[in-house]
Coordinates of C-alpha atoms in Angstrom, one line a residue:
M15 CA 0.0 0.0 0.0
L16 CA 2.7 2.4 1.0
E17 CA 4.7 1.7 -2.2
G18 CA 1.7 2.5 -4.4
A19 CA 0.9 5.7 -2.4
V20 CA 4.6 6.8 -2.9
I21 CA 4.5 6.1 -6.6
A22 CA 1.2 8.0 -7.0
A23 CA 2.5 10.9 -5.0
L24 CA 5.6 11.1 -7.2
V25 CA 3.6 10.9 -10.4
V26 CA 1.3 13.7 -9.4
G27 CA 3.9 15.8 -7.6
A28 CA 2.3 15.5 -4.1
E29 CA 4.3 16.5 -1.1
R30 CA 2.3 14.6 1.5
I31 CA 0.6 11.2 1.9
I32 CA -2.1 10.8 4.5
V33 CA -3.0 7.3 5.6
G34 CA -6.3 6.9 7.5
I35 CA -6.4 4.0 9.9
K36 CA -8.9 2.9 12.6
A37 CA -7.7 3.8 16.1
S38 CA -8.1 0.2 17.2
F39 CA -5.7 -1.1 14.5
T40 CA -2.6 -0.7 16.8
A41 CA -0.6 -3.6 15.3
E42 CA -1.3 -2.4 11.7
R43 CA -0.3 1.2 12.7
T44 CA 2.9 -0.1 14.2
R45 CA 3.8 -2.0 11.0
M46 CA 3.0 1.0 8.9
E47 CA 5.3 3.2 11.0
Q48 CA 8.0 0.6 10.5
A49 CA 7.5 0.5 6.8
I50 CA 7.7 4.3 6.6
S51 CA 10.9 4.2 8.6
E52 CA 12.3 1.5 6.2
F53 CA 11.3 3.6 3.2
R54 CA 12.9 6.7 4.7
A55 CA 16.1 4.8 5.5
A56 CA 16.3 3.6 1.9
D57 CA 15.7 7.2 0.7
L58 CA 12.5 6.1 -1.2
L59 CA 10.4 8.9 0.1
G60 CA 12.5 11.9 -1.0
S61 CA 10.9 14.9 0.5
I62 CA 7.4 13.3 0.7
V63 CA 5.8 13.5 4.2
V64 CA 3.8 10.5 5.3
D65 CA 1.2 11.1 8.0
I66 CA -0.9 8.4 9.8
V67 CA -4.2 9.7 11.0
D68 CA -6.3 7.6 13.6
G69 CA -10.0 7.6 13.2
P70 CA -13.1 6.1 14.8
D71 CA -13.7 2.4 14.3
E72 CA -17.1 3.0 12.7
Y73 CA -15.6 4.9 9.7
L74 CA -14.8 3.2 6.4
F75 CA -11.7 4.9 5.3
G76 CA -12.2 3.8 1.7
E77 CA -14.7 6.6 1.5
E78 CA -13.2 9.9 1.0
T79 CA -15.7 11.7 3.1
A80 CA -14.7 9.7 6.2
L81 CA -11.0 10.6 5.7
L82 CA -11.9 14.2 5.1
E83 CA -14.0 14.3 8.3
V84 CA -11.2 12.9 10.4

């Protein structure tokens, strides 16, 4: 997921990637943070900033309005 987001950001010239994740997904958030660190260490992000945003469990983050509301 992160690799695809980075490729998309590079293609469109985005400076930031925002990942929405349910607050209860603690293990998944930890793994995402590790992946971001690995990408950064390998210099695969360049100047792109990656933010992880926690949201309520009842939200479906595949819907853009849920991410925008959070």
